[in-house]
Steps between C-alpha positions, in 0.01 A plus 500: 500500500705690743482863548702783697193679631189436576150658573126524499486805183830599306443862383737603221573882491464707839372816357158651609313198366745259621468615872164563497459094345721416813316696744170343438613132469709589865141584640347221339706287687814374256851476501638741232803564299545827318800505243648821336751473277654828657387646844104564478278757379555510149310778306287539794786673678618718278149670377321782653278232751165593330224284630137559270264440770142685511111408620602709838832389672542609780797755403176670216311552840754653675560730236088583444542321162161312441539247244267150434594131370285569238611846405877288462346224332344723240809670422737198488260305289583802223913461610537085559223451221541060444794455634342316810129415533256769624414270793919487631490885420216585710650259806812709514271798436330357817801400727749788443405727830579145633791466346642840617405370841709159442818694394460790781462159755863403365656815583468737119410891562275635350391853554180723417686767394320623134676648234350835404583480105539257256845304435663211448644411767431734858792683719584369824249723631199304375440109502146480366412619097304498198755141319279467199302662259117495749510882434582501144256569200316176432557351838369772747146414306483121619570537846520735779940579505693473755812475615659146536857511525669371814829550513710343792612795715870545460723735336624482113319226330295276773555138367769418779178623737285268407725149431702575802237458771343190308836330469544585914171380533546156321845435662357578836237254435726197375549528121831400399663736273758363251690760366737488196310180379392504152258274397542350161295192456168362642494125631166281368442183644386235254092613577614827339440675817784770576681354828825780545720704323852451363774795612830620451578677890787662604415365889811314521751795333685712722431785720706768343331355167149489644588859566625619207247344275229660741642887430548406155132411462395796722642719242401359205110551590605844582646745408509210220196575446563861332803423356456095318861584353638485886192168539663360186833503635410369853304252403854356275626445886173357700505258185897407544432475875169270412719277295810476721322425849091426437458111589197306389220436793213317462186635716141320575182631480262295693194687418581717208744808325408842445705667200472851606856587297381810333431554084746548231580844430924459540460223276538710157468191279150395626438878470583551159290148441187602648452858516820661212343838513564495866891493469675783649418712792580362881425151648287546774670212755760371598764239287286235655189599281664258232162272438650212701211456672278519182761242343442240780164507498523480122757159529243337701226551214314835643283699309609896452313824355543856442870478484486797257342767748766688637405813675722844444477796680508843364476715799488879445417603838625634696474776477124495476467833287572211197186376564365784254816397252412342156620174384562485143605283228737546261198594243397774745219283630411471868505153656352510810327682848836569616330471879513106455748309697819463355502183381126595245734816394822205385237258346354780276890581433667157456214275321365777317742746403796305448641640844467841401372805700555859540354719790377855426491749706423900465777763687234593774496057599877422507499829765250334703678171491817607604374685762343138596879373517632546866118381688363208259836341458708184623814517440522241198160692345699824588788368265224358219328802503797720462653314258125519263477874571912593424595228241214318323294789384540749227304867494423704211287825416226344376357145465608486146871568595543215773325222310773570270769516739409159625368304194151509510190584317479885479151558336364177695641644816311838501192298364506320852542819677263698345229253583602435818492872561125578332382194721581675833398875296132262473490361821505181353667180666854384410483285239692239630306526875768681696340625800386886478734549791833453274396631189673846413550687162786468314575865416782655626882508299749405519350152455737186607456160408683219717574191395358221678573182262603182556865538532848374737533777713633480814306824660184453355409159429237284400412255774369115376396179688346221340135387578430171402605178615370116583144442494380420855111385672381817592367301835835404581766576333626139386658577156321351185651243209475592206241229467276717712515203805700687891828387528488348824759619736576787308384898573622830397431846611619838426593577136624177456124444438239658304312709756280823593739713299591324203311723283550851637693629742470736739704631791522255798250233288806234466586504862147525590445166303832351650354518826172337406588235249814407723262413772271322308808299411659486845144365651437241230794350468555447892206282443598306210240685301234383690403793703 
C-alpha cells in the first residue's frame, strides 16, 4: 500500500481537541499530522473561549476565589450525571488547576479579573465568572459555588484566544498542519486495526485557489455563523471549488488517528433523525460540524450514544435585572429558576414546552434592565437584548390584558403570579429554588411579556450543538465497536465523542472536555494504546 503522507498519529479535525490531541502526542515523542478540511480551529474559534476549570486554578487565587475539587465534583456530578463514570469525572475534577497551568504554558491568557454580576457571557472588562448554574437554587445546596469560567483574555468572543496560541504552540513544536484536507474514509488493515485515513486535499490546487477557498471558508464560519442564508450560499462555492481542484491523498498512521472533527449540528438530516424537536434555532459550529467524524467512526463498526442530546441556550441576561423575570408557558405556568444557565432555561423550553416561553416582567424591572444596557453589554448581547426589550415583548394594563395580547393563559397566568407574589409576602422560598437574591414581586403595570420561544430569528436566537457522539475507553480514548471490544488504532476526542458534557451543558464545559479528552487521545495513541 502506498501512501502520500506519513506519520506516527493522524489527527482528523484541528479544532481545540484536535490540537490539544497533537500537542500531547508531540511531547510524547511522535511524528504528527493534523488535517482540517478548512484552515483550523473549527467551533473552537469562533465561541466565546470558555474554559470550566475549578478546585483552585491559579487565575481563582489570584482573584481571592476559594474553590475545592470536591466542591466541583459535587456540583458536576448533579450537571454531567452518567454521561462518564464518577471515577473519569472526579480525575478531571482533580487535574483542571493543572490543566489551566498546561494551556497558560502554551501561551492562552487568562486573567483574574471577576465579574461582579451574573451573565452569560462577561464584558471585556472581566475574564473570570459564575458559567453554570453552582449558585442557582438546587445547586448552591450541594456544594460550596464558585465561579469557574475562564475565558481566554481577548476582546469580542475569546475562542481565537485560546486555539491560536495552541495551534502556535504545536507548529512551533513540529506538528504538521494540513490544511484544506478533508478526510473522508478511514484505512483498516486486514487485523481490523485503523492504519490512516483516506482524503480529498486541495495541496496540489493553485495559489490564487488555495486563497480564495481560504476567505471563502473564513466567512462562512463567520459572519456565516449569524446569517446560515450567507453559510448556505458560500458553502455552494467551497463545495464547487472541493470538486473542481481537491485530489485524493492517502495518509499513514503508524501509531493511531484521533477523529476530533466536531458533532453534527449543520447536518439537519441527522438532526431531524435524532433529536426533531430540536429543529430550528442556530447551529452552534461551523459547516464542518456535519457528523463526518461520527460517520467514520461509524463505517469502521464504532459504537455511538446520546446522539439525541442537543443542548440550546436561552440566555436572558444580560441584562441581569431578568434574573427576577418569570418564565412562563403558554398555560401561564412557570418553568423554571430563571437564575439557571441558559442552556437548563432552553431544555425546560424545547423538551418540555414544545419550544415555547414567554418572559414576564413588571414596569418597575424592564426600567432597571434598560438602565443595565450600556455597562453589562457586548455588543452582540447589546443587539439581543435590544431587540427582546423593543420587538419581542408586548405590555398591557394588567396581567389579564397581555396574556391575551400574546396568546396565553389569562386566569393561569395571574394564578402563577399571585403565588409567586404571597410566597415572597410569607417569606417563603421560591418554589422552583431561585436564589433569594433574584427573586422580586411581580407587581407593578404595565406588565410585558417577551417572547423567548424557539424560533429563526436572526437577533435573538436560539443557540444548539450536539452532545453525543462515539463511545470511547474512558482510560484512553480508543473508540468502542459496537460489539463493546477498542477499535485498535482508532480514538476520538471532542464532540466527536461522547464526553464530560454530553448530558448537560454548561458554559466553557465542551472546551473544557476538548482539552482533556484530546490529550488523553493525543498521549495514547502516540503509544499505540499502550501507554
Amino acid at each position: 500500500m502506498s501512501w502520500d503522507l506519513s506519520a506516527d498519529v493522524v489527527v482528523i479535525g484541528v479544532g481545540v481537541a484536535g490540537v490539544s490531541a497533537a500537542l500531547e502526542a508531540n511531547s510524547a515523542g511522535a511524528d504528527v499530522i493534523a488535517l482540517d478540511r478548512y484552515s483550523g480551529g473549527g467551533a473552537s474559534t469562533i465561541s466565546g473561549g470558555i474554559v470550566y476549570a475549578g478546585g483552585g486554578t491559579w487565575v481563582q487565587k489570584q482573584a481571592g476565589v476559594a474553590d475545592s475539587s470536591d466542591a466541583m465534583f459535587a456540583y458536576l456530578s448533579r450537571e454531567v450525571g452518567d454521561a462518564v463514570s464518577q471515577e473519569t469525572l472526579r480525575k478531571f475534577c482533580d487535574e483542571s488547576p493543572a490543566m489551566i497551568d498546561w494551556l497558560s504554558g502554551h501561551g492562552v491568557p487568562f486573567e483574574a479579573s471577576l465579574c461582579p454580576y451574573k451573565t452569560s457571557y462577561p464584558s471585556n472588562r472581566h475574564y473570570l465568572y459564575y458559567s453554570g448554574s453552582e449558585a442557582a437554587g438546587g445547586f448552591r445546596d450541594i456544594a460550596k459555588p464558585a465561579p469557574r469560567g475562564h475565558r481566554a483574555k481577548g476582546k469580542g468572543t475569546s475562542g481565537k484566544m485560546l486555539y491560536g496560541p495552541l495551534i502556535a504552540s504545536a507548529l512551533a513544536n513540529g506538528v504538521r498542519l494540513e490544511q484544506q484536507s478533508r478526510a473522508t474514509e478511514l484505512i483498516m488493515d486486514d487485523t481490523g486495526t485503523v492504519v490512516g485515513v483516506q482524503c480529498l486535499s486541495l495541496r496540489s490546487a493553485p495559489k490564487q485557489v488555495r486563497a480564495r477557498y481560504a476567505a471563502l471558508t473564513s466567512l462562512s464560519a463567520k459572519p456565516g455563523i449569524y446569517y446560515p442564508p450567507m453559510r448556505k450560499i458560500l458553502q455552494k462555492q467551497i463545495e464547487k471549488m472541493e470538486a473542481r481542484y481537491a485530489k485524493p491523498i492517502r495518509v499513514q498512521a503508524r501509531s493511531g488517528v484521533v477523529l476530533s472533527a466536531g458533532g453534527f449540528i449543520a447536518n439537519r438530516e441527522l438532526v431531524a433523525e435524532h433529536a426533531p424537536q430540536y429543529r430550528g434555532g442556530l447551529a452552534l459550529g461551523t459547516a464542518g460540524d456535519d457528523g463526518s467524524g461520527i460517520q467514520m467512526g461509524t463505517a469502521v463498526g464504532a459504537a455511538t450514544d446520546k446522539l439525541s442530546n442537543i443542548s440550546a441556550w436561552r440566555f436572558i441576561v444580560p441584562p441581569s435585572a431578568f434574573l427576577s423575570s418569570v418564565l412562563v408557558n403558554e398555560k401561564g405556568n412557570r418553568m423554571v429558576d430563571e437564575s439557571r444557565y441558559g442552556a437548563a432555561l432552553g431544555y425546560a423550553m424545547i423538551a418540555e414546552n414544545s419550544g415555547q416561553g414567554w418572559l414576564l416582567a413588571d414596569a418597575d424591572l424592564v426600567r432597571e434592565a434598560r438602565s443595565q444596557l450600556g455597562t453589562q453589554t457586548m455588543w452582540f448581547q447589546r443587539i439581543q437584548a435590544e431587540t427582546l426589550l423593543r420587538g419581542e415583548g408586548v405590555t398591557g394594563n394588567t396581567l389579564a390584558e397581555v396574556a391575551a395580547k400574546v396568546g396565553i393563559d389569562a386566569a393561569g397566568l395571574e394564578a402563577t403570579v399571585a403565588a409567586h407574589n404571597d410566597a415572597i409576602a410569607a417569606g417563603q422560598a421560591d418554589p422552583m429554588g431561585k436564589p433569594a437574591d433574584f427573586v422580586r414581586p411581580v407587581r407593578t403595570g404595565p406588565f410585558s411579556l417577551f417572547d423567548v420561544s424557539l424560533k429563526k430569528s436572526l437577533t435573538n436566537p436560539l443557540p444548539m450543538l450536539t452532545l453525543g457522539g462515539l463511545v470511547v475507553d474512558e482510560e484512553t480514548g480508543e473508540v468502542t465497536s459496537t460489539a463493546g471490544a477498542a477499535i485498535p488504532g482508532l480514538y476520538a476526542a471532542g464532540r466527536t465523542a461522547v464526553g464530560i458534557c454530553s448530558n448537560s451543558y454548561v458554559s466553557g464545559l465542551s472546551l473544557a472536555d476538548c482539552i482533556y479528552s484530546g490529550r488523553r487521545a493525543g498521549a495514547h495513541a502516540a503509544q499505540g494504546g499502550s501507554a
